[in-house]
XYZ file of C-alpha atoms in Angstrom:
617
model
C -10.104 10.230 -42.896
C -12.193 6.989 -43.513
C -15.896 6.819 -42.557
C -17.356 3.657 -41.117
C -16.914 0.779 -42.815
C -19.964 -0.265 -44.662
C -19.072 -4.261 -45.067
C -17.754 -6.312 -41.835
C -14.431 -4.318 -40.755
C -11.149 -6.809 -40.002
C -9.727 -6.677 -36.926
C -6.798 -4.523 -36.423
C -3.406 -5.592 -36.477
C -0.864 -4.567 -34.349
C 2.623 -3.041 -35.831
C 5.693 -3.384 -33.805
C 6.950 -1.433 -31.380
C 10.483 0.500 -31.927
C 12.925 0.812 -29.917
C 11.513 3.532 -26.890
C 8.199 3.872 -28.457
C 4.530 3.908 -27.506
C 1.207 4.107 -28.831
C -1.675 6.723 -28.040
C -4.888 6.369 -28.258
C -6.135 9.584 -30.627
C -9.671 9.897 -29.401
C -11.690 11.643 -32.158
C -14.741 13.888 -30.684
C -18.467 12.809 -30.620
C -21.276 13.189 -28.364
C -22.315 10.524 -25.925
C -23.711 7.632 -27.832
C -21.437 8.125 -30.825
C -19.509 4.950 -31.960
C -15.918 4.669 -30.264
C -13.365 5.927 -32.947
C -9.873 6.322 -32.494
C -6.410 6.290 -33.933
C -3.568 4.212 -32.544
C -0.049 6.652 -32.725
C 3.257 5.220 -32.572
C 5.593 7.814 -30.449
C 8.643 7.584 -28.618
C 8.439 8.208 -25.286
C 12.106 9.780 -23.824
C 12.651 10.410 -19.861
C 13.859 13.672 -19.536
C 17.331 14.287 -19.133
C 18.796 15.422 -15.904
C 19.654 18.926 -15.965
C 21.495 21.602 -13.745
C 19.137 24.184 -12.147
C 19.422 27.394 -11.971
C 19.757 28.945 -8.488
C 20.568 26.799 -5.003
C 20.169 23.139 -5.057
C 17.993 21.270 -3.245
C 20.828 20.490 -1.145
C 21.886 23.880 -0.757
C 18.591 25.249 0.006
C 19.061 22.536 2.748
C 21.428 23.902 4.309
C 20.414 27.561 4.061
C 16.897 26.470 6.265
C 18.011 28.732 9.349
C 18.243 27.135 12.632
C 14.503 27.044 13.932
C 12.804 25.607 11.208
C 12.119 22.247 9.596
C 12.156 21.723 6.310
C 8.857 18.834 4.857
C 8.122 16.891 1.161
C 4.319 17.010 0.598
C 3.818 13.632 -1.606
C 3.552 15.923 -4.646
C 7.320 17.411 -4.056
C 6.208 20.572 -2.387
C 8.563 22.181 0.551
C 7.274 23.985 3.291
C 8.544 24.576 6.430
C 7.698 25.283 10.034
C 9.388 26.738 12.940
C 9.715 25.488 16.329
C 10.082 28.398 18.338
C 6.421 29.675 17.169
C 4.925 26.367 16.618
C 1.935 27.539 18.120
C 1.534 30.561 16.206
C -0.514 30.215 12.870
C 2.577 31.589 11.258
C 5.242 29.132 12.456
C 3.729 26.972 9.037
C 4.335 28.053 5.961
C 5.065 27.014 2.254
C 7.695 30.072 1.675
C 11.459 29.352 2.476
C 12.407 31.195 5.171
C 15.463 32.853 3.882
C 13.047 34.267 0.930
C 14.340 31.713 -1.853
C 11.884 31.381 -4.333
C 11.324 28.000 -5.302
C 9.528 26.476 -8.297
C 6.258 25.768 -7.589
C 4.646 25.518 -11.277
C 1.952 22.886 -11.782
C 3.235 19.894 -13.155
C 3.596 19.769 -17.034
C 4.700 17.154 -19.198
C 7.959 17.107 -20.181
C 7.236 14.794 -23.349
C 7.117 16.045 -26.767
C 3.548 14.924 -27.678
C 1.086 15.535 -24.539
C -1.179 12.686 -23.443
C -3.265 12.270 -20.904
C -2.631 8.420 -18.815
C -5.975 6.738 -17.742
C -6.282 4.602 -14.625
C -9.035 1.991 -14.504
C -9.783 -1.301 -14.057
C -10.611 -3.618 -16.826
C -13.580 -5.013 -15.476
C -15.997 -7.889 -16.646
C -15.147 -9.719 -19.509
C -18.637 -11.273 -20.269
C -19.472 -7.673 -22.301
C -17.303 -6.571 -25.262
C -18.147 -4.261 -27.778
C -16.059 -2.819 -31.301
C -13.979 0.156 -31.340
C -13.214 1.672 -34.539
C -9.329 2.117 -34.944
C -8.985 4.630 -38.169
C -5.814 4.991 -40.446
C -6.192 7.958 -43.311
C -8.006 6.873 -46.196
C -8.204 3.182 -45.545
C -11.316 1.310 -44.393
C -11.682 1.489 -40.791
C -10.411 -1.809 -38.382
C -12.211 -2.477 -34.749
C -10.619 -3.938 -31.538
C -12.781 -5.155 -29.181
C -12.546 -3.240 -25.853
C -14.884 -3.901 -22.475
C -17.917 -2.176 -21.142
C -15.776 -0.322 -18.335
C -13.203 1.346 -20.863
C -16.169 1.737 -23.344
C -18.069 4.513 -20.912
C -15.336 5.834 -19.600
C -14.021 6.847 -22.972
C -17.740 8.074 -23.796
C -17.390 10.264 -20.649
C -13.768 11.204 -21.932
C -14.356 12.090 -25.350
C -14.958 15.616 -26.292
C -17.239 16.978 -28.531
C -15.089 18.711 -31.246
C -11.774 18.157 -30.206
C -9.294 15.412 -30.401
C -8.458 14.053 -26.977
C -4.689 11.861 -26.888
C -5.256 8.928 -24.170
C -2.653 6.355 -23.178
C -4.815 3.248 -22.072
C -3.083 0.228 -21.241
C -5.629 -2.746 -22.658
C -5.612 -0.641 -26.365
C -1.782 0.712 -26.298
C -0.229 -2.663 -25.475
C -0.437 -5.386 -27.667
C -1.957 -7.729 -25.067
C -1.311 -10.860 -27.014
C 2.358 -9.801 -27.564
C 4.190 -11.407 -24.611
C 7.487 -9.542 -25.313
C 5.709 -6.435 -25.480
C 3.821 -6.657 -22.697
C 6.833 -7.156 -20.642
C 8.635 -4.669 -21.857
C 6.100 -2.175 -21.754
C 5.083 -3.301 -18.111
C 8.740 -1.815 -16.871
C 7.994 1.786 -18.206
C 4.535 2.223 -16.320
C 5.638 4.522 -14.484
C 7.415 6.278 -16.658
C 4.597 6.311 -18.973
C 2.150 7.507 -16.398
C 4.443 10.063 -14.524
C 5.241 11.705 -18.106
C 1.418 12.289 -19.139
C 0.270 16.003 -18.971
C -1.886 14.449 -16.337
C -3.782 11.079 -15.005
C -7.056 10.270 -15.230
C -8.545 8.034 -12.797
C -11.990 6.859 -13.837
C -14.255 5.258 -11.218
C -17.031 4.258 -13.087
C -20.555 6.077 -13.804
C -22.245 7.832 -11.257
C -24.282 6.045 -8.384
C -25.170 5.511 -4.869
C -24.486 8.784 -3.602
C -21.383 9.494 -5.268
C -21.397 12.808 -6.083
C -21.778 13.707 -2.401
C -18.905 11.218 -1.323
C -16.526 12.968 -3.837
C -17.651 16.572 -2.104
C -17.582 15.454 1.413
C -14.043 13.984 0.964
C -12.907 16.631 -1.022
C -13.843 19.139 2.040
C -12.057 16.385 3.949
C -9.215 16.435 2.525
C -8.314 20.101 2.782
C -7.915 20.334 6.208
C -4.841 18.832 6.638
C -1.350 19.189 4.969
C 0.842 15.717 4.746
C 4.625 14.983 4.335
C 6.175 11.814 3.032
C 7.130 10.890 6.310
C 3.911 10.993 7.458
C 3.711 13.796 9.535
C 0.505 15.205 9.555
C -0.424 19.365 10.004
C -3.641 21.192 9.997
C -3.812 22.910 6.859
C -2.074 26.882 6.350
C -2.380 27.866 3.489
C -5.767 28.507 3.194
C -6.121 27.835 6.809
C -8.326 24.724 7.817
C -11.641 25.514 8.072
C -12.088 23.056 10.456
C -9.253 23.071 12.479
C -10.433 20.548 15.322
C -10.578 17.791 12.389
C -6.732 16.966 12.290
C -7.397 15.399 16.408
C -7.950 11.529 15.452
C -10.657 11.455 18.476
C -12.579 14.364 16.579
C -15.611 12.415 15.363
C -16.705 14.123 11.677
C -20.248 14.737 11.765
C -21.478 12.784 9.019
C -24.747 11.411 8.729
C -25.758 8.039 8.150
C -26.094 8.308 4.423
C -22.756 10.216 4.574
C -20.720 6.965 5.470
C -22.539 4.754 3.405
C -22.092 6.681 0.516
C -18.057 7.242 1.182
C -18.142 3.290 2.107
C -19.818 2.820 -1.733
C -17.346 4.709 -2.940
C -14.451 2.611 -1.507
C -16.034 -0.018 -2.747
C -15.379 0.643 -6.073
C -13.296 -2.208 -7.969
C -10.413 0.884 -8.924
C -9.474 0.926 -4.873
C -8.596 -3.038 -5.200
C -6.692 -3.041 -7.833
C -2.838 -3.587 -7.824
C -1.536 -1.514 -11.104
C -3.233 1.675 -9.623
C -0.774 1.744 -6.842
C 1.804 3.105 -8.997
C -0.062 4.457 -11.423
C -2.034 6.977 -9.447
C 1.492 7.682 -7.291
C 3.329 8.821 -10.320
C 2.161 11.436 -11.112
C 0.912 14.913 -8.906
C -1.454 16.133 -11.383
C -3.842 12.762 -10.831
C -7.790 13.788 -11.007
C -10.381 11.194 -9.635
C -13.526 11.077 -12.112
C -16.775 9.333 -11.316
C -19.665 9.722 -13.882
C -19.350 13.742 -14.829
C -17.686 14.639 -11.198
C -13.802 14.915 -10.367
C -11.974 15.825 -7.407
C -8.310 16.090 -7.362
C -6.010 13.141 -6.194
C -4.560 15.825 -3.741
C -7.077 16.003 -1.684
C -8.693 12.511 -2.030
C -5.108 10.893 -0.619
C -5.442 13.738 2.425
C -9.327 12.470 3.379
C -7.927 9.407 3.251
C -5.537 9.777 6.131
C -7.551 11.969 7.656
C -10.169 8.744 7.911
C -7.324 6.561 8.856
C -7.689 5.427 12.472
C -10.097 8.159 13.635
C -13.116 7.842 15.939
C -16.453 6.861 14.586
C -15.424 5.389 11.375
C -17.520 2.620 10.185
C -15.906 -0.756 11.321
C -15.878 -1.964 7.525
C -14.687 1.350 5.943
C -11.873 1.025 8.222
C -10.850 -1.780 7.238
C -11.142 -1.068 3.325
C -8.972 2.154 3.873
C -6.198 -0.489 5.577
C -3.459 -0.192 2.784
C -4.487 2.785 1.445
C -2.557 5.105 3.808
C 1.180 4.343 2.857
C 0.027 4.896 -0.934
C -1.993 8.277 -0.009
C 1.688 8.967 2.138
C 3.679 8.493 -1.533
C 5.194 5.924 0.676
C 7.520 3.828 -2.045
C 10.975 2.152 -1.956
C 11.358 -0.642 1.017
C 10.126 -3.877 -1.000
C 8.654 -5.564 2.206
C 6.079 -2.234 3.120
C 5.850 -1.995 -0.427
C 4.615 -5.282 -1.294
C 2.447 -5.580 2.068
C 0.420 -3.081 0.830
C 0.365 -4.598 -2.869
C -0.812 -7.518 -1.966
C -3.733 -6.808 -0.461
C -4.465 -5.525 -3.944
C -5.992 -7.516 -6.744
C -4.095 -8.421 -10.179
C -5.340 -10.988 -13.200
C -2.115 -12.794 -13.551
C -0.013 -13.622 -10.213
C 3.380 -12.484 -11.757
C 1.473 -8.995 -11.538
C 2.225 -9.065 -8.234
C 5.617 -8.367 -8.579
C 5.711 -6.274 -12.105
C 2.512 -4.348 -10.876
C 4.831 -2.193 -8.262
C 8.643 -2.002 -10.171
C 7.625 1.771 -10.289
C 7.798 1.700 -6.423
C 10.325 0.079 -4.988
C 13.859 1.051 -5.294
C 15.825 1.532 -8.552
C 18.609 -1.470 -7.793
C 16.291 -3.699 -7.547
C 14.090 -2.471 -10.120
C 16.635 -2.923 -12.023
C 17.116 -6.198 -11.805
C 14.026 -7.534 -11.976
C 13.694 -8.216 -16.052
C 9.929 -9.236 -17.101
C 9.009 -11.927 -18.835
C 5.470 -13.778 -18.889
C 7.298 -17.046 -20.116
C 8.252 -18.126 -16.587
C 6.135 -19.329 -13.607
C 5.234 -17.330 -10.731
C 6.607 -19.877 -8.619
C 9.577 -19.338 -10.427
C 9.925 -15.548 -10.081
C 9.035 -15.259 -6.796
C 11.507 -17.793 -5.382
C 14.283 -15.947 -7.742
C 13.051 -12.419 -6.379
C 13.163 -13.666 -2.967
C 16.780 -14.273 -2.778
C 17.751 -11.432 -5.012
C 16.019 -9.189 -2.492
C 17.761 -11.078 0.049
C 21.631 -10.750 -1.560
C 21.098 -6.704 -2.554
C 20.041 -6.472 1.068
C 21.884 -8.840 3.004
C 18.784 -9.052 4.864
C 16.188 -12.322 5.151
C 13.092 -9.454 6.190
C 11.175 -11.116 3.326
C 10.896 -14.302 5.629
C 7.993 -12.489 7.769
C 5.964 -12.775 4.696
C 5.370 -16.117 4.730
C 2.801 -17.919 6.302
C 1.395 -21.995 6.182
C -0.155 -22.090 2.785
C -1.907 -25.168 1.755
C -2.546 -24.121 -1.567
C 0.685 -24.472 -2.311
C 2.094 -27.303 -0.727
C 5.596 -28.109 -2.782
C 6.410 -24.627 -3.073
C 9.152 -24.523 -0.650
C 7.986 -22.264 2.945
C 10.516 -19.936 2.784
C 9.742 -17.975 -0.985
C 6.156 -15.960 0.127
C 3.563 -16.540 -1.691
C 2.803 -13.209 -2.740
C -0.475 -14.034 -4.475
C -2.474 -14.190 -1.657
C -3.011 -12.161 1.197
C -4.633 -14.584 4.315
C -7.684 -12.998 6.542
C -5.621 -13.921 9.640
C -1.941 -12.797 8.689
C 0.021 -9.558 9.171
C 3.188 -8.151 8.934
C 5.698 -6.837 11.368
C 6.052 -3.138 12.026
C 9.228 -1.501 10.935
C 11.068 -1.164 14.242
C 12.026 -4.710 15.753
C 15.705 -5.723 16.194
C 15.430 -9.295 17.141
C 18.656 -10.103 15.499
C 20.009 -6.050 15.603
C 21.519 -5.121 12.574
C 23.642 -8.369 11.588
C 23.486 -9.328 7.842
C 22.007 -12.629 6.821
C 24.194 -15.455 6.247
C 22.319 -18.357 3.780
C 22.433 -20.112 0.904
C 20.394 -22.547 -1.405
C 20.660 -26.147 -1.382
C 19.495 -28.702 -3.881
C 15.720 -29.656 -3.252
C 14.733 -25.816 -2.929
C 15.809 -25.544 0.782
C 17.279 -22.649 2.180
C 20.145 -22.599 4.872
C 20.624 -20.133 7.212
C 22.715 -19.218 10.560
C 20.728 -18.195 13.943
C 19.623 -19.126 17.283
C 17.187 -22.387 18.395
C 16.267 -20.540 21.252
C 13.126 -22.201 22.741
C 9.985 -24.466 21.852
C 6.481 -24.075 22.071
C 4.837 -25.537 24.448
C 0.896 -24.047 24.584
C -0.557 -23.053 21.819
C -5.084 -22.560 21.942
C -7.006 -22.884 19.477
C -7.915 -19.131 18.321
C -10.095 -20.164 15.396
C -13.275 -19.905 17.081
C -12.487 -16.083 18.284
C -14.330 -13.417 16.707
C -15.545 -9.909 17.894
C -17.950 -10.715 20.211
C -15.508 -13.405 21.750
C -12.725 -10.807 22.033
C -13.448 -9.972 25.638
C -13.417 -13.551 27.123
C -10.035 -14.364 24.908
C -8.276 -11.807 25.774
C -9.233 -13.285 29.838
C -8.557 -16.932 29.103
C -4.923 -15.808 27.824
C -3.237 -14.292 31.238
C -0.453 -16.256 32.460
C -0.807 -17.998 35.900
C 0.244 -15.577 38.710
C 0.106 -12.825 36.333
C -0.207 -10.162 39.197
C 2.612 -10.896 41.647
C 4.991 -12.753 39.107
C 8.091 -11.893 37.410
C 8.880 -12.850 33.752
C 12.116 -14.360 32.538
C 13.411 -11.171 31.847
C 13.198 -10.152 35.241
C 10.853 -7.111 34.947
C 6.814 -7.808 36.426
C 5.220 -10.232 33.997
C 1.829 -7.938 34.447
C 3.785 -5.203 32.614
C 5.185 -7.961 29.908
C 1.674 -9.067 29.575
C 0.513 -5.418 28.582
C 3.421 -5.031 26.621
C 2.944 -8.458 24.302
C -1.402 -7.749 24.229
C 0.138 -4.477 22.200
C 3.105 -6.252 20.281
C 5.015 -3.275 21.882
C 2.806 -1.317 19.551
C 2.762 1.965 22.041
C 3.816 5.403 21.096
C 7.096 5.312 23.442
C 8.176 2.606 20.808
C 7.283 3.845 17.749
C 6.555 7.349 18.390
C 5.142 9.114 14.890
C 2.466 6.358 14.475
C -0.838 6.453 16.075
C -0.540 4.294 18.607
C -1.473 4.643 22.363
C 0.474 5.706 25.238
C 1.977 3.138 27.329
C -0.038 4.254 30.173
C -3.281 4.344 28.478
C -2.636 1.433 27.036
C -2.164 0.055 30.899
C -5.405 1.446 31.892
C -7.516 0.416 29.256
C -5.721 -3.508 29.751
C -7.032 -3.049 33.714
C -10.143 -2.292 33.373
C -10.822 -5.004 30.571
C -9.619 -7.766 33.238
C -10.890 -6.134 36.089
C -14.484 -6.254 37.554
C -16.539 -3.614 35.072
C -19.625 -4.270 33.645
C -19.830 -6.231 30.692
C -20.834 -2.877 28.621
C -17.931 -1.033 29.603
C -15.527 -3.359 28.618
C -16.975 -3.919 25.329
C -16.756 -0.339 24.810
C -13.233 -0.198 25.617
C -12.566 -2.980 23.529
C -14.520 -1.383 20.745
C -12.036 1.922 21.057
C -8.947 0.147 20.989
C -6.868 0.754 17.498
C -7.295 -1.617 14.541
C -3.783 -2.590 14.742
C -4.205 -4.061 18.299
C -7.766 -5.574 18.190
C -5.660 -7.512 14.953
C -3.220 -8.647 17.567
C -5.901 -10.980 19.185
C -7.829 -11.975 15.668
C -4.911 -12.273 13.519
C -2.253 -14.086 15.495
C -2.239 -16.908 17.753
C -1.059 -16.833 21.249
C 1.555 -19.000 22.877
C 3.891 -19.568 25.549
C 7.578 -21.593 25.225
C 9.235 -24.198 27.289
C 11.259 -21.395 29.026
C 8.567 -18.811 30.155
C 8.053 -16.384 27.645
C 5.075 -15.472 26.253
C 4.146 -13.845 22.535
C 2.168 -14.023 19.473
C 2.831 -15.745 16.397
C 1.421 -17.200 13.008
C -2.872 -18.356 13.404
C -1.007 -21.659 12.730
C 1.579 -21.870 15.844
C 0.923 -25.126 17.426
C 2.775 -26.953 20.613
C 6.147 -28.455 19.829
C 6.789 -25.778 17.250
C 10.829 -24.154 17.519
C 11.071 -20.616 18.263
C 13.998 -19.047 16.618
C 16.263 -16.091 16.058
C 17.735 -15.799 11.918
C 20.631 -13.490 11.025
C 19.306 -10.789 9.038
C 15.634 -11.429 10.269
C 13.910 -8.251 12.106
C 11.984 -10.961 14.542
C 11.714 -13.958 16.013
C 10.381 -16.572 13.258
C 8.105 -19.968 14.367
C 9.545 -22.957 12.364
C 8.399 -26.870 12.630
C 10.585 -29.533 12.825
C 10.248 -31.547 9.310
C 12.672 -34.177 9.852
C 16.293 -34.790 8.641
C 17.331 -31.354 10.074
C 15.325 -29.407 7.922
C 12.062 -27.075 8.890
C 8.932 -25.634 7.431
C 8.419 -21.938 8.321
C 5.251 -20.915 10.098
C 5.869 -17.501 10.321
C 6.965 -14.531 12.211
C 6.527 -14.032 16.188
C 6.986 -11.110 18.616
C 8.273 -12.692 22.077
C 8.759 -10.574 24.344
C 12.326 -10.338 25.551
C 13.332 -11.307 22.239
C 12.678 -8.355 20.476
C 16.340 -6.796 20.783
C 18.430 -8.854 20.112
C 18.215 -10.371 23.771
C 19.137 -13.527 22.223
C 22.142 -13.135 20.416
C-alpha cells in the first residue's frame, strides 16, 4: 500500500457511483496524532429481502396475547407486555410473552454483506480544513480536505492496529455531484439502519461531560417507553429509583449537575436536522463524547424522563422541546414530523424536506424525488399540495404563519425553513371541520381555492408583543371578558368555564388523556387563584408551575375576540377586522385577511372555542 506522498499529493477524484452502490470510508489504524489515512470502497448496498419467519407471526402472536394483558413496541422493536388484573404487582410487567412464545430478541446485526459502522455528526465550521490521505494500492496517495469536527472524531475513532469501515456522509458522497447527492440523500436511512451500528459523535470532552453522560445514563434506566408513548417504571432490572417515573418527582441534582446536562444539550449534534433520522434508524445507536459513550437507549429514556418534570431548568426545557417525539421513535404523520424538523437546523433549505424522507410515510416518500436543481420555493409549494391530494387533507395549512421574509411566496405553501419564536402548532386532536376531506384546487397566480365556512370576524385583537415572563401575570388579568363571572358564552355553557377552557387551548387531560397535561379541575383551581386576591408571590409561583405547553398559550399566540362573542387564540399576528374561518379538510379554525378581489392571505391557525368540533359546519 502507498506511503505518504513525498511531492504535493493531487486531490482525489471521485469515480461514479453504480447502480445501488456506496462508498466506505476504510479507516487504516494509527495512534492519536497520526495523519488521517483512509481508503474510499465502492460497495453495493442491498435492503434485505422480506422473508417468512419461522414460528407465529407478529400478527399471530397478536392474537395469542391472552385476555388480561397488553401487548407494547419499545422504540427499538422490543414486545413486552403487562397485565391488568395485577397491574400493581411488580410482576404484572414483563418482557416474556405470556403464553411462553419465545421471541427473537438478538441484538441488532447488520444484515449487509460488508459491515460498516454509520457516523452521525455535524459538519461544523468551515473556516478550519485540513488533508486526509485517501490511499489506492501502489499508487501515490490523493488528499480530500475534510473539517476540524470530522478530523477528531475520526482520531477518536481510529484504532490502533486494526482497520475500522466508516460510512461518513461529507467523504462517501461526492458533495459536488448534484445527482449523487440526491440520490444518495433518499437511501439515508437505509444506509444508516443497515450499519452494524451508529456512531454518534458529540465532540471532545468538556464542561462536565463525562458526568452528564453518567447522570443521564442512570436516568435513563428507570423507565421503560413504548412508541405510543406510554411510559412504565422500569422491570427488568427493576428501577432503582422507582419514585423517578412521577413527573412532580424533582431529581436531586446539584447545581453543576444541570449545567453540565444543559452543556451537553447544547451541543451543535442536538440542532441538527439529518440526525433526526439518522440516530432513529437504527437500535444499536451509541452516543460518544471525547473517550465516553452511553447507549442511545438510554439517552432517548432520560430524555423523556426530563420532559415536563418539576425542577428542570427553564432553558433546558425548552432545548429538550422536540426532542421527545424523536426519543418516542415517533415517525410517519408529515405535519408532527416536520414540526419537530424544523426546529432543527440544515445548510441548504431543501434539507428541510430531504433531511426526514426516512420518517415520514412510504407513499409519500415515495413520491418525493430529489433534486438540488430546483428552488425551495419550488419544492415546498409542490410538496404542499402533494401532501394535500395523498391525504385529502389541508392539515399542512396550520403551518403557516405571516412571514415577511418571504413576501411573494404565496401564504398558503409553509415556509418550512424557519421556525418563528412566537408560533406553534396544533395538537393532534381538534375536529373543527370533523373528518370531511378537503376540496381545493390551484389557480393561476399561485392562489389556492378552497370550500369552508366565513364564520365570524375579528373584532379585538391587543397588542401581545410587549408580554414576557414577568408580564405573564397581569396579561393573563387584562384578557377576561366583561362579566366573565355571571355570563354565559355563545355556546350557552358559563363563559367562566369557556374562559378556563380557551387559557388551556382545551389542553386538559379529559381531552387528550395520554399526554401530560392537567386535570380539568386543577387546571380550574390554579386559573382562580391567579385572578383572585393572592399575594403577588403566590401567583407567580403558580404561574411558574404551570406546563410549558400552556405558559406558550399566552407568549406564543395572540388573543382575540369576534364580532359574535367568542373568544380564542390565534397567530402573534391576528389583528381586528381579520375573518375567522372553518376549511374542509382543516383540523381548526384558520385566521385569514381580506386581500381584495376575493382573495385572502393566511395568518394562521386559531382555537375558538365552540368551534373546535365541528360546531360550525
Amino acid at each position: 500500500m502507498g506511503g505518504l506522498c513525498t511531492t504535493k499529493c493531487s486531490r482525489y477524484e471521485y469515480s461514479p457511483l453504480r447502480g445501488d452502490e456506496i462508498r466506505f470510508v476504510r479507516l487504516q489504524p494509527g495512534s492519536f496524532d497520526d495523519v488521517i489515512r483512509f481508503e474510499l470502497v465502492h460497495h453495493p448496498l442491498r435492503t434485505p429481502e422480506e422473508q417468512l419467519e419461522a414460528g407465529l407471526s407478529e400478527q399471530q402472536q397478536r392474537k395469542r396475547i391472552p385476555r388480561g394483558w397488553r401487548e407494547f413496541k419499545t422504540p427499538e422493536g422490543r414486545s413486552f407486555y403487562e397485565c391488568y388484573s395485577t397491574r400493581s404487582e411488580p410482576e404484572s410487567v414483563t418482557y416474556n410473552h405470556p403464553e411462553g412464545i419465545e421471541e427473537d430478541s438478538t441484538p441488532h446485526e447488520s444484515a449487509h454483506s460488508q459491515p460498516y459502522e454509520a457516523l452521525s455528526y455535524t459538519w461544523g465550521d468551515t473556516s478550519y480544513q485540513q488533508l486526509a490521505f485517501v490511499l489506492n494500492g501502489d499508487e501515490d496517495p490523493k488528499t480530500v480536505s475534510i473539517r476540524r469536527n470530522l478530523a477528531t472524531a475520526l482520531r477518536h475513532l481510529r484504532l490502533k492496529y486494526e482497520v475500522r469501515s466508516l460510512w461518513v456522509d461529507a467523504v462517501c458522497i461526492n458533495q459536488d455531484d448534484l445527482d449523487e447527492r440526491a440520490v444518495q440523500v433518499k437511501r439515508i436511512r437505509y444506509i444508516y439502519g443497515l450499519a452494524s451500528r451508529v456512531v454518534v459523535w458529540l465532540g471532545e470532552s468538556s464542561h462536565g461531560s463525562s458526568g452528564a453522560l453518567k447522570t443521564l445514563e442512570y436516568l435513563g434506566r428507570q423507565t421503560e417507553i413504548t412508541t405510543d408513548a406510554w411510559i412504565f417504571r422500569a422491570f427488568d432490572p427493576p428501577a432503582s429509583e422507582p419514585s423517578w417515573i412521577e413527573k412532580a418527582t424533582e431529581l436531586p441534582y446539584t447545581a453543576a449537575d444541570w449545567q453540565a446536562i444543559e452543556y451537553l444539550f447544547e451541543r451543535s449534534w442536538f440542532s441538527r436536522l439529518w440526525v433526526l433520522q439518522e440516530v432513529t434508524a437504527n437500535p444499536n445507536t451509541t452516543i460518544q463524547c471525547g473517550q465516553d459513550s452511553i447507549d442511545w437507549y438510554f439517552l432517548r429514556r432520560a430524555i423523556i424522563g426530563l420532559d415536563e418534570r418539576v425542577g428542570v431548568p427553564a432553558e433546558l426545557s425548552y432545548r429538550l422541546n422536540g426532542k421527545v417525539d424523536i426519543a418516542f421513535g415517533s415517525s410517519g404523520a408529515f405535519a408532527i414530523v416536520h414540526f419537530v424538523a424544523r426546529q432543527h437546523l440544515c445548510q441548504d433549505p431543501r434539507d428541510k424536506l430531504y433531511g426526514i424522507l426516512g420518517l415520514v410515510g412510504p407513499k409519500l416518500q415515495d413520491k418525493i424525488v430529489p433534486s438540488y436543481e430546483r428552488t425551495f420555493e419550488d419544492l415546498y409549494k409542490d410538496v404542499f399540495l402533494l401532501h394535500s391530494e395523498m391525504t385529502g387533507r389541508l392539515d399542512l395549512l396550520t403551518q403557516c404563519f405571516v412571514n415577511e421574509e418571504l413576501p411573494s411566496s404565496p401564504s398558503w405553501v409553509p415556509d418550512w425553513r424557519a421556525f418563528p419564536y412566537a408560533f406553534r402548532v396544533p395538537e393532534p386532536g381538534y375536529q373543527a371541520s370533523g373528518a370531511s376531506r378537503a376540496e381545493f384546487r390551484e389557480l393561476p397566480g399561485s392562489r389556492l381555492e378552497v370550500i369552508g365556512i366565513l364564520h365570524d370576524k375579528v373584532v379585538f385583537a391587543p397588542d401581545s408583543s410587549e408580554v414576557d415572563a414577568k408580564s405573564l401575570l397581569e396579561y393573563i388579568r387584562a384578557l377576561q371578558p366583561p362579566g366573565l363571572h355571571n355570563e354565559s358564552y355563545v355556546t350557552g355553557e358559563p363563559l367562566l368555564n369557556a374562559w378556563f377552557l380557551t387559557l388551556a387551548l382545551d389542553l386538559l387531560r379529559e381531552r387528550f388523556p395520554k399526554r401530560f397535561f392537567p386535570h380539568y379541575a386543577h387546571w380550574e383551581k390554579t386559573v382562580l387563584e391567579i385572578l383572585g386576591k393572592d399575594s403577588e408571590n403566590k401567583s407567580l409561583t403558580k404561574m411558574a408551575n404551570l406546563t410549558n405547553t400552556i405558559r406558550d398559550t399566552l407568549t406564543d399566540m395572540g388573543y382575540f375576540r369576534t364580532a359574535q362573542g367568542y373568544i380564542g387564540f390565534g397567530p402573534y399576528a391576528v389583528e381586528p377586522d381579520d375573518h375567522v374561518c372553518v376549511v374542509l379538510g382543516v383540523p381548526t379554525p384558520m385566521v385569514i385577511r381580506p386581500s381584495g378581489n376575493n382573495t385572502y392571505q393566511v395568518i394562521g391557525w386559531a382555537y375558538v372555542h365552540g368551534l373546535m368540533d365541528s360546531e360550525a359546519l
